Amino acid sequence: MLDACAEIVDDVGYEGLTTTLLAERAEVAIGSVYQFFPDKRAIVQALTLRNIEAYLQRLNDRFASGDFAHWWDGVDAGIDEYICMHRTVPGFRTLHFGDVVDVRLLDESRDNNAVIASELTKVLVERFGIPDEPRLRFALQIAVEAADALIKLAFRRDTAGDDNVLREAKALIREYLHRHVDPDAQHRADPRPDDQRKA
């Protein structure tokens, strides 16, 4: 049913999705749909959760097979996988991580992108051993929001994703994280003595 939901969203968008249409596409009785999902919002929530699991699995696979010189290369990989899902995963270009339905679809206390940033933080901390500090989590949340907006722009400009916009998105995110998270970059950017920086 989730596969059918993704196909329908690609065809007619979230607004066009109905439980009746889903039952027809999935070739199941309407009662079978309601056995698992009370409404279309619940269906999309389940599809979104599946997409998040797929995204995190893609990241883990990339980290396991890739040779990353620094943790921000892992961020690049995260952006690459998000772009790849836009291009290859049915329904993802429309639903993303559920924000079309509800910006707090995944967690009532946080925006969807905050959930993604939190998961990305966990992966980066575990893979690269960087300190799990508040500034890292905050900077990654900002980076996720910015990357999300620019990637959506790229796919509005070109159904395959405007490569110029995607390149600029990656450059912008990398520069931002260099300045706000990487201690060495902060030290180089601030000529003041250490005691004045700490003041």
Backbone as JSON, one array per atom type, in Angstrom:
{
  "sequence": "MLDACAEIVDDVGYEGLTTTLLAERAEVAIGSVYQFFPDKRAIVQALTLRNIEAYLQRLNDRFASGDFAHWWDGVDAGIDEYICMHRTVPGFRTLHFGDVVDVRLLDESRDNNAVIASELTKVLVERFGIPDEPRLRFALQIAVEAADALIKLAFRRDTAGDDNVLREAKALIREYLHRHVDPDAQHRADPRPDDQRKA",
  "N": [[0.82, -1.21, 0.0], [2.0, 1.21, 0.68], [3.79, 1.59, -1.4], [1.97, 1.98, -3.48], [0.8, 4.32, -2.57], [2.94, 6.11, -2.83], [3.23, 6.15, -5.61], [0.79, 7.27, -6.41], [0.93, 9.81, -5.25], [3.01, 10.86, -6.75], [1.67, 11.02, -9.17], [-0.72, 12.58, -8.77], [-0.34, 14.27, -6.64], [-0.34, 15.19, -3.09], [-2.81, 16.27, -2.31], [-4.55, 15.11, -4.11], [-4.61, 12.5, -3.34], [-6.52, 9.81, -2.13], [-8.18, 7.53, 0.11], [-9.76, 5.72, -1.24], [-8.76, 5.79, -3.85], [-6.23, 4.84, -3.29], [-6.8, 2.21, -2.44], [-7.75, 1.15, -4.83], [-5.47, 1.39, -6.5], [-3.63, -0.2, -5.12], [-4.92, -2.55, -5.28], [-6.6, -3.69, -3.31], [-9.16, -4.31, -0.86], [-11.21, -1.61, 0.32], [-11.66, -1.76, 3.02], [-9.4, -3.05, 3.91], [-7.49, -1.08, 3.74], [-8.33, 0.72, 5.75], [-7.96, -0.92, 7.87], [-5.34, -0.73, 8.53], [-4.71, 1.98, 8.33], [-6.1, 4.97, 9.5], [-6.67, 7.27, 8.02], [-5.7, 9.34, 5.18], [-3.58, 10.89, 5.97], [-2.28, 9.38, 7.91], [-1.35, 7.33, 6.33], [0.52, 8.66, 4.71], [2.25, 9.49, 6.69], [3.34, 7.03, 7.49], [4.63, 6.33, 5.12], [6.48, 8.4, 4.99], [8.05, 7.87, 7.26], [9.15, 5.47, 6.43], [10.71, 6.43, 4.33], [12.55, 7.98, 5.73], [13.92, 6.01, 7.17], [15.04, 4.67, 5.0], [16.67, 6.68, 4.01], [18.52, 7.09, 6.12], [19.67, 4.56, 6.13], [20.91, 4.6, 3.64], [22.84, 6.56, 4.15], [24.37, 5.28, 6.15], [25.34, 3.15, 4.66], [26.89, 4.52, 2.77], [28.81, 5.67, 4.45], [29.99, 3.4, 5.43], [31.22, 2.31, 3.2], [32.61, 4.37, 2.05], [35.52, 6.56, 1.86], [36.1, 8.95, 3.83], [37.65, 12.02, 4.32], [37.13, 13.94, 6.22], [34.66, 15.03, 8.63], [32.83, 16.76, 7.41], [32.72, 15.85, 4.86], [31.07, 13.75, 5.16], [28.7, 15.13, 5.54], [28.4, 16.18, 2.98], [27.9, 13.76, 1.68], [25.46, 13.18, 2.84], [23.87, 15.19, 1.7], [24.1, 14.46, -1.0], [22.74, 11.98, -0.99], [20.19, 12.78, -0.32], [19.51, 14.29, -2.57], [19.65, 12.24, -4.47], [17.49, 10.65, -3.64], [15.38, 12.34, -4.27], [15.48, 12.1, -7.01], [15.08, 9.4, -7.55], [13.33, 7.98, -5.82], [10.02, 7.05, -5.64], [7.42, 9.4, -5.09], [8.89, 10.91, -3.28], [9.85, 13.41, -4.11], [7.66, 15.0, -3.94], [6.64, 14.65, -1.31], [8.87, 14.8, 0.35], [10.24, 14.87, 3.51], [7.75, 14.7, 4.73], [6.83, 17.3, 5.11], [5.0, 18.51, 3.46], [2.58, 17.64, 4.3], [2.5, 18.07, 7.11], [4.45, 20.08, 9.1], [5.29, 19.11, 11.47], [5.01, 16.39, 11.36], [6.45, 14.11, 12.05], [7.24, 14.32, 14.69], [5.64, 15.69, 17.36], [6.73, 17.71, 18.89], [8.82, 18.84, 17.53], [10.05, 20.31, 14.45], [9.98, 18.62, 11.26], [12.44, 18.72, 9.85], [14.16, 19.24, 11.94], [14.16, 16.82, 13.23], [15.43, 15.26, 11.29], [17.92, 16.54, 11.25], [18.78, 15.92, 13.81], [19.04, 13.13, 13.63], [21.03, 13.0, 11.68], [23.1, 14.2, 13.07], [23.61, 12.23, 15.02], [24.57, 10.14, 13.38], [26.92, 11.31, 12.32], [28.39, 11.85, 14.64], [28.77, 9.26, 15.66], [30.14, 8.07, 13.54], [32.42, 9.69, 13.01], [33.39, 10.5, 15.42], [33.21, 13.06, 16.47], [32.68, 15.71, 18.87], [29.53, 15.71, 20.49], [28.08, 18.4, 20.58], [26.09, 21.28, 21.6], [26.39, 23.37, 19.69], [27.05, 22.02, 17.37], [24.74, 20.5, 16.85], [22.89, 22.6, 16.52], [24.0, 24.0, 14.32], [23.87, 22.02, 12.33], [21.12, 21.74, 12.13], [20.42, 24.23, 11.02], [21.85, 23.96, 8.64], [20.55, 21.78, 7.45], [17.98, 22.87, 7.02], [18.63, 24.95, 5.2], [19.8, 23.51, 3.07], [17.64, 21.9, 2.34], [15.76, 23.8, 1.4], [17.15, 24.88, -0.82], [17.57, 22.64, -2.42], [14.95, 21.94, -3.03], [14.35, 24.2, -4.58], [16.09, 23.72, -6.73], [14.86, 21.49, -7.9], [12.45, 22.56, -8.62], [13.21, 24.26, -10.62], [14.21, 22.52, -12.49], [13.18, 19.39, -13.48], [14.88, 17.26, -13.13], [16.6, 18.25, -11.35], [18.37, 21.13, -10.94], [21.63, 21.43, -11.76], [23.41, 23.54, -11.32], [22.28, 24.99, -9.19], [22.32, 22.97, -7.26], [25.08, 22.54, -6.92], [25.81, 25.02, -5.85], [24.35, 24.91, -3.5], [25.65, 22.86, -2.04], [28.2, 24.02, -1.78], [27.58, 26.29, -0.25], [26.6, 25.16, 2.15], [28.83, 23.72, 3.02], [30.69, 25.81, 3.47], [29.36, 27.23, 5.44], [29.29, 25.35, 7.57], [32.03, 24.98, 7.97], [32.7, 27.45, 9.09], [31.14, 27.63, 11.38], [31.27, 25.3, 12.87], [33.69, 23.81, 12.68], [36.53, 23.83, 14.63], [39.2, 24.55, 13.96], [38.85, 26.08, 11.67], [37.43, 28.2, 12.74], [39.37, 29.25, 14.4], [41.3, 30.12, 12.56], [39.81, 32.04, 11.25], [39.41, 34.01, 13.09], [41.37, 36.49, 14.24], [41.98, 37.29, 16.82], [43.66, 37.04, 20.02], [43.73, 33.97, 21.98], [42.75, 34.33, 24.63], [41.12, 36.53, 24.38], [39.17, 35.58, 22.66], [37.83, 33.84, 24.29], [36.66, 35.46, 26.07]],
  "CA": [[0.0, 0.0, 0.0], [2.87, 2.38, 0.71], [4.28, 1.78, -2.77], [0.86, 2.55, -4.24], [0.66, 5.69, -2.1], [4.02, 6.9, -3.45], [2.91, 6.3, -7.03], [-0.34, 8.2, -6.53], [1.42, 11.15, -4.93], [3.74, 11.31, -7.94], [0.72, 11.28, -10.26], [-1.76, 13.6, -8.52], [-0.02, 15.08, -5.48], [-0.95, 14.8, -1.82], [-4.22, 16.67, -2.28], [-5.33, 14.18, -4.92], [-4.6, 11.17, -2.73], [-7.66, 9.41, -1.32], [-8.1, 6.12, 0.5], [-10.4, 4.94, -2.3], [-7.78, 5.69, -4.93], [-5.17, 3.97, -2.8], [-7.29, 0.83, -2.48], [-7.8, 0.74, -6.23], [-4.11, 1.24, -7.03], [-3.0, -1.32, -4.43], [-5.75, -3.72, -5.57], [-7.07, -4.26, -2.06], [-10.46, -3.79, -0.44], [-11.1, -0.37, 1.1], [-11.59, -2.14, 4.42], [-8.01, -3.4, 4.22], [-6.77, 0.18, 3.96], [-8.69, 1.25, 7.06], [-7.47, -1.83, 8.89], [-4.0, -0.29, 8.89], [-4.57, 3.44, 8.33], [-7.4, 5.63, 9.7], [-6.89, 8.31, 7.02], [-4.56, 9.45, 4.27], [-2.45, 11.47, 6.71], [-1.57, 8.26, 8.55], [-0.65, 6.61, 5.25], [1.69, 9.45, 4.32], [3.18, 9.44, 7.81], [4.03, 5.75, 7.41], [5.52, 6.41, 3.97], [7.57, 9.3, 5.37], [8.93, 7.14, 8.18], [9.91, 4.52, 5.61], [11.71, 7.19, 3.59], [13.61, 8.36, 6.66], [14.71, 4.8, 7.4], [15.81, 4.43, 3.78], [17.71, 7.73, 3.94], [19.55, 6.79, 7.11], [20.37, 3.36, 5.67], [21.79, 5.05, 2.56], [23.97, 7.23, 4.78], [25.21, 4.28, 6.8], [26.02, 2.39, 3.6], [27.92, 5.39, 2.21], [29.87, 5.82, 5.43], [30.67, 2.11, 5.56], [32.0, 2.01, 2.0], [33.36, 5.54, 1.6], [36.72, 6.97, 2.57], [35.89, 10.37, 4.05], [38.78, 12.64, 4.99], [36.68, 14.78, 7.32], [33.23, 14.83, 8.89], [31.96, 17.51, 6.51], [32.52, 15.01, 3.68], [29.86, 13.0, 5.49], [27.57, 16.03, 5.27], [28.26, 16.15, 1.51], [27.25, 12.49, 1.34], [24.06, 13.32, 3.24], [23.21, 16.0, 0.66], [24.03, 13.64, -2.21], [21.7, 10.96, -0.86], [18.89, 13.49, -0.36], [19.29, 14.6, -3.98], [19.38, 10.97, -5.15], [16.13, 10.22, -3.33], [14.49, 13.17, -5.08], [15.51, 11.63, -8.4], [14.83, 7.97, -7.76], [12.34, 7.35, -4.92], [8.66, 7.51, -5.95], [6.71, 10.18, -4.09], [9.76, 11.69, -2.4], [9.98, 14.78, -4.58], [6.46, 15.72, -3.48], [6.44, 14.56, 0.14], [10.11, 15.01, 1.09], [10.11, 14.16, 4.79], [6.43, 14.9, 5.31], [6.48, 18.7, 5.38], [3.83, 18.89, 2.66], [1.41, 17.29, 5.1], [2.56, 18.7, 8.43], [5.87, 20.31, 9.42], [5.6, 18.31, 12.66], [4.42, 15.08, 11.11], [7.25, 13.04, 12.64], [7.39, 14.53, 16.14], [4.79, 16.84, 17.69], [7.48, 18.74, 19.59], [9.89, 19.37, 16.69], [9.85, 20.29, 13.01], [10.52, 17.43, 10.6], [13.85, 18.9, 9.54], [14.9, 19.13, 13.2], [14.31, 15.38, 13.45], [16.46, 14.81, 10.36], [19.2, 17.08, 11.73], [19.14, 15.14, 14.99], [19.5, 11.82, 13.17], [22.3, 13.22, 11.0], [24.08, 14.43, 14.13], [23.96, 10.92, 15.59], [25.4, 9.4, 12.43], [28.23, 11.96, 12.22], [29.1, 11.66, 15.91], [29.17, 7.85, 15.75], [31.09, 7.71, 12.46], [33.65, 10.48, 13.0], [33.85, 10.73, 16.78], [33.24, 14.48, 16.83], [31.9, 15.95, 20.1], [28.1, 16.0, 20.31], [27.89, 19.65, 21.3], [24.93, 22.05, 21.16], [26.65, 24.16, 18.48], [27.0, 21.1, 16.23], [23.33, 20.2, 16.57], [22.25, 23.8, 16.01], [24.52, 24.28, 12.99], [23.34, 21.03, 11.4], [19.72, 22.05, 11.87], [20.43, 25.33, 10.06], [22.33, 23.42, 7.37], [19.47, 20.96, 6.87], [16.94, 23.78, 6.53], [19.12, 25.65, 4.02], [19.95, 22.54, 1.99], [16.3, 21.49, 1.93], [15.17, 24.87, 0.6], [17.85, 25.02, -2.09], [17.31, 21.44, -3.24], [13.59, 22.12, -3.57], [14.47, 25.17, -5.66], [16.73, 23.06, -7.87], [13.91, 20.6, -8.56], [11.42, 23.39, -9.24], [13.8, 24.82, -11.84], [14.47, 21.43, -13.43], [12.62, 18.17, -12.87], [15.98, 16.37, -12.79], [17.44, 18.96, -10.4], [19.28, 22.06, -11.59], [22.97, 21.15, -11.24], [24.04, 24.77, -10.85], [21.75, 25.26, -7.85], [22.78, 21.93, -6.35], [26.48, 22.82, -6.6], [25.85, 26.17, -4.95], [23.83, 24.46, -2.21], [26.71, 22.13, -1.34], [29.25, 24.97, -1.42], [27.08, 27.14, 0.82], [26.52, 24.37, 3.38], [30.19, 23.42, 3.48], [31.27, 27.04, 4.0], [28.68, 27.54, 6.71], [29.74, 24.43, 8.61], [33.42, 25.3, 8.24], [32.79, 28.64, 9.94], [30.38, 27.55, 12.63], [31.46, 24.07, 13.63], [35.07, 23.35, 12.68], [37.31, 24.7, 15.51], [40.37, 25.08, 13.27], [38.38, 27.14, 10.78], [37.09, 29.33, 13.6], [40.62, 29.84, 14.88], [41.92, 30.83, 11.45], [38.99, 33.17, 10.84], [39.39, 35.02, 14.16], [42.77, 36.79, 14.54], [42.17, 37.71, 18.2], [44.32, 36.05, 20.89], [42.82, 32.98, 22.58], [42.11, 34.82, 25.84], [40.05, 37.44, 23.97], [38.07, 34.79, 22.1], [37.09, 33.19, 25.37], [36.05, 36.5, 26.9]],
  "C": [[0.86, 1.26, 0.0], [3.46, 2.66, -0.67], [3.2, 2.43, -3.63], [0.66, 4.02, -3.85], [1.7, 6.59, -2.77], [3.73, 7.16, -4.92], [1.8, 7.33, -7.24], [0.11, 9.63, -6.27], [2.22, 11.71, -6.1], [2.78, 11.74, -9.04], [-0.18, 12.49, -9.99], [-1.47, 14.49, -7.31], [-0.73, 14.61, -4.23], [-2.43, 15.11, -1.78], [-5.1, 15.71, -3.05], [-5.41, 12.78, -4.35], [-5.87, 10.94, -1.92], [-7.5, 7.94, -0.95], [-8.74, 5.22, -0.56], [-9.44, 4.72, -3.46], [-6.63, 4.77, -4.53], [-5.58, 2.51, -2.87], [-7.31, 0.31, -3.91], [-6.4, 0.48, -6.78], [-3.41, 0.03, -6.42], [-3.73, -2.64, -4.66], [-6.11, -4.47, -4.29], [-8.43, -3.67, -1.75], [-10.26, -2.54, 0.4], [-11.0, -0.66, 2.59], [-10.18, -2.51, 4.85], [-7.17, -2.15, 4.47], [-7.05, 0.68, 5.37], [-8.27, 0.33, 8.2], [-6.11, -1.37, 9.41], [-3.89, 1.22, 9.07], [-5.94, 4.1, 8.5], [-7.72, 6.68, 8.65], [-5.64, 8.45, 6.17], [-3.35, 10.08, 4.96], [-1.62, 10.37, 7.35], [-0.79, 7.45, 7.52], [0.63, 7.34, 4.88], [2.72, 9.48, 5.45], [3.99, 8.15, 7.77], [5.03, 5.74, 6.25], [6.73, 7.3, 4.29], [8.55, 8.61, 6.3], [9.76, 6.11, 7.42], [11.01, 5.23, 4.84], [12.87, 7.62, 4.49], [14.52, 7.17, 6.95], [15.59, 4.51, 6.2], [16.96, 5.43, 3.67], [18.85, 7.43, 4.9], [20.34, 5.54, 6.74], [21.34, 3.7, 4.55], [23.04, 5.72, 3.14], [24.93, 6.23, 5.42], [25.99, 3.48, 5.77], [27.15, 3.22, 2.99], [29.1, 5.51, 3.17], [30.68, 4.53, 5.57], [31.59, 1.83, 4.38], [32.88, 3.16, 1.54], [34.58, 5.84, 2.45], [36.66, 8.49, 2.71], [37.05, 10.95, 4.85], [38.36, 13.42, 6.22], [35.17, 14.62, 7.47], [32.35, 15.61, 7.93], [31.81, 16.8, 5.16], [31.3, 14.1, 3.89], [28.61, 13.83, 5.26], [27.32, 16.09, 3.77], [27.53, 14.89, 1.08], [25.77, 12.54, 1.7], [23.27, 14.13, 2.22], [23.04, 15.19, -0.61], [22.89, 12.62, -2.14], [20.31, 11.6, -0.89], [18.53, 13.84, -1.8], [18.93, 13.32, -4.74], [17.97, 10.48, -4.88], [15.1, 11.05, -4.08], [14.37, 12.62, -6.5], [14.99, 10.22, -8.58], [13.71, 7.35, -6.92], [10.95, 7.91, -5.23], [8.03, 8.27, -4.78], [7.58, 11.13, -3.29], [9.84, 13.15, -2.81], [8.8, 15.64, -4.12], [6.38, 15.78, -1.96], [7.67, 14.97, 0.94], [10.05, 14.21, 2.39], [8.83, 14.55, 5.5], [5.99, 16.32, 5.5], [5.29, 19.18, 4.58], [2.55, 18.66, 3.47], [1.37, 18.08, 6.4], [4.04, 18.87, 8.79], [6.27, 19.58, 10.7], [4.97, 16.92, 12.56], [5.13, 13.98, 11.89], [7.32, 13.11, 14.16], [6.61, 15.8, 16.49], [5.56, 17.99, 18.32], [8.57, 19.39, 18.73], [9.48, 19.36, 15.22], [10.5, 19.04, 12.41], [12.01, 17.55, 10.33], [14.72, 18.85, 10.79], [15.14, 17.66, 13.55], [15.42, 14.84, 12.56], [17.84, 15.29, 10.82], [19.7, 16.29, 12.94], [19.7, 13.78, 14.59], [20.85, 11.94, 12.47], [23.41, 13.47, 12.0], [24.55, 13.11, 14.73], [24.9, 10.15, 14.68], [26.81, 9.99, 12.37], [29.04, 11.75, 13.49], [29.62, 10.23, 16.02], [30.27, 7.52, 14.73], [32.43, 8.41, 12.6], [34.16, 10.82, 14.4], [33.95, 12.19, 17.17], [32.37, 14.7, 18.06], [30.44, 16.31, 19.77], [27.76, 17.23, 21.14], [26.66, 20.39, 20.77], [25.18, 22.83, 19.86], [26.63, 23.29, 17.24], [25.55, 20.83, 15.85], [22.6, 21.4, 15.99], [22.69, 24.08, 14.57], [23.98, 23.28, 11.96], [21.86, 21.26, 11.13], [19.6, 23.2, 10.87], [20.82, 24.82, 8.68], [21.26, 22.59, 6.68], [18.37, 21.83, 6.29], [17.37, 24.46, 5.23], [19.24, 24.7, 2.84], [18.59, 22.11, 1.45], [15.67, 22.54, 1.02], [15.83, 24.98, -0.77], [17.65, 23.81, -3.0], [15.9, 21.48, -3.82], [13.6, 23.12, -4.73], [15.06, 24.52, -6.91], [15.74, 22.18, -8.64], [12.68, 21.35, -9.08], [11.93, 23.95, -10.57], [13.99, 23.77, -12.93], [13.99, 20.15, -12.77], [13.7, 17.16, -12.51], [16.9, 17.0, -11.74], [18.45, 19.83, -11.12], [20.67, 21.91, -10.97], [23.66, 22.4, -10.71], [23.58, 25.11, -9.43], [22.26, 24.23, -6.85], [24.25, 22.12, -5.97], [26.59, 23.98, -5.61], [25.36, 25.78, -3.55], [24.93, 23.77, -1.4], [27.84, 23.07, -0.91], [28.83, 25.84, -0.24], [27.08, 26.39, 2.15], [27.91, 24.08, 3.92], [30.83, 24.66, 4.11], [30.66, 27.39, 5.34], [29.2, 26.64, 7.84], [31.21, 24.63, 8.95], [33.51, 26.42, 9.28], [32.17, 28.44, 11.31], [30.62, 26.3, 13.47], [32.93, 23.69, 13.75], [35.95, 24.29, 13.53], [38.52, 25.31, 14.8], [39.99, 26.23, 12.36], [38.03, 28.38, 11.58], [38.36, 30.05, 14.06], [41.28, 30.65, 13.78], [41.14, 32.09, 11.09], [39.01, 34.3, 11.85], [40.82, 35.32, 14.6], [43.01, 37.17, 15.99], [42.91, 36.65, 19.0], [43.29, 35.14, 21.56], [42.08, 33.55, 23.77], [40.98, 35.8, 25.48], [38.88, 36.7, 23.36], [37.2, 34.19, 23.2], [36.34, 34.2, 26.23], [34.59, 36.7, 26.53]]
}
